[in-house]
Amino acid sequence: LSCEREIYNRNYIKTLKLLEGRELHGRFSVTQSKKFSFQQQYQISQASAPT
């Protein structure tokens, strides 16, 4: 019984870590796209600015 519980706990922790990682990855990709759009806007403003 204790061995089975150990396996269950391990799988539970693994699942939690996977979900955590996915959430972090989601946040990361959102941050990346925001950063990218900011860089694009900056480049466009630099290009349109009179030299």
C-alpha positions as protocol buffer text, in pm:
chain_id: "A"
residue {
  index: 1
  type: LEU
  ca { x: 0 y: 0 z: 0 }
}
residue {
  index: 2
  type: SER
  ca { x: 278 y: 242 z: 91 }
}
residue {
  index: 3
  type: CYS
  ca { x: 463 y: 158 z: -230 }
}
residue {
  index: 4
  type: GLU
  ca { x: 151 y: 226 z: -437 }
}
residue {
  index: 5
  type: ARG
  ca { x: 103 y: 553 z: -254 }
}
residue {
  index: 6
  type: GLU
  ca { x: 464 y: 649 z: -326 }
}
residue {
  index: 7
  type: ILE
  ca { x: 410 y: 593 z: -700 }
}
residue {
  index: 8
  type: TYR
  ca { x: 87 y: 794 z: -687 }
}
residue {
  index: 9
  type: ASN
  ca { x: 260 y: 1083 z: -510 }
}
residue {
  index: 10
  type: ARG
  ca { x: 546 y: 1077 z: -761 }
}
residue {
  index: 11
  type: ASN
  ca { x: 306 y: 1088 z: -1054 }
}
residue {
  index: 12
  type: TYR
  ca { x: 106 y: 1364 z: -885 }
}
residue {
  index: 13
  type: ILE
  ca { x: 418 y: 1576 z: -837 }
}
residue {
  index: 14
  type: LYS
  ca { x: 522 y: 1505 z: -1196 }
}
residue {
  index: 15
  type: THR
  ca { x: 182 y: 1622 z: -1321 }
}
residue {
  index: 16
  type: LEU
  ca { x: 200 y: 1934 z: -1107 }
}
residue {
  index: 17
  type: LYS
  ca { x: 544 y: 2017 z: -1245 }
}
residue {
  index: 18
  type: LEU
  ca { x: 425 y: 1962 z: -1601 }
}
residue {
  index: 19
  type: LEU
  ca { x: 128 y: 2193 z: -1546 }
}
residue {
  index: 20
  type: GLU
  ca { x: 354 y: 2448 z: -1380 }
}
residue {
  index: 21
  type: GLY
  ca { x: 597 y: 2431 z: -1670 }
}
residue {
  index: 22
  type: ARG
  ca { x: 317 y: 2472 z: -1924 }
}
residue {
  index: 23
  type: GLU
  ca { x: 184 y: 2775 z: -1739 }
}
residue {
  index: 24
  type: LEU
  ca { x: 532 y: 2925 z: -1725 }
}
residue {
  index: 25
  type: HIS
  ca { x: 582 y: 2853 z: -2094 }
}
residue {
  index: 26
  type: GLY
  ca { x: 252 y: 3022 z: -2171 }
}
residue {
  index: 27
  type: ARG
  ca { x: 352 y: 3329 z: -1975 }
}
residue {
  index: 28
  type: PHE
  ca { x: 693 y: 3326 z: -2142 }
}
residue {
  index: 29
  type: SER
  ca { x: 549 y: 3314 z: -2494 }
}
residue {
  index: 30
  type: VAL
  ca { x: 309 y: 3599 z: -2412 }
}
residue {
  index: 31
  type: THR
  ca { x: 602 y: 3805 z: -2284 }
}
residue {
  index: 32
  type: GLN
  ca { x: 802 y: 3721 z: -2596 }
}
residue {
  index: 33
  type: SER
  ca { x: 524 y: 3828 z: -2831 }
}
residue {
  index: 34
  type: LYS
  ca { x: 477 y: 4153 z: -2638 }
}
residue {
  index: 35
  type: LYS
  ca { x: 850 y: 4218 z: -2655 }
}
residue {
  index: 36
  type: PHE
  ca { x: 851 y: 4137 z: -3026 }
}
residue {
  index: 37
  type: SER
  ca { x: 564 y: 4374 z: -3106 }
}
residue {
  index: 38
  type: PHE
  ca { x: 738 y: 4646 z: -2904 }
}
residue {
  index: 39
  type: GLN
  ca { x: 1059 y: 4594 z: -3102 }
}
residue {
  index: 40
  type: GLN
  ca { x: 864 y: 4609 z: -3429 }
}
residue {
  index: 41
  type: GLN
  ca { x: 695 y: 4934 z: -3330 }
}
residue {
  index: 42
  type: TYR
  ca { x: 1032 y: 5076 z: -3227 }
}
residue {
  index: 43
  type: GLN
  ca { x: 1192 y: 4981 z: -3560 }
}
residue {
  index: 44
  type: ILE
  ca { x: 897 y: 5129 z: -3752 }
}
residue {
  index: 45
  type: SER
  ca { x: 918 y: 5455 z: -3555 }
}
residue {
  index: 46
  type: GLN
  ca { x: 1295 y: 5468 z: -3612 }
}
residue {
  index: 47
  type: ALA
  ca { x: 1247 y: 5409 z: -3984 }
}
residue {
  index: 48
  type: SER
  ca { x: 979 y: 5677 z: -4017 }
}
residue {
  index: 49
  type: ALA
  ca { x: 1170 y: 5929 z: -3807 }
}
residue {
  index: 50
  type: PRO
  ca { x: 1344 y: 6199 z: -4009 }
}
residue {
  index: 51
  type: THR
  ca { x: 1722 y: 6157 z: -4013 }
}
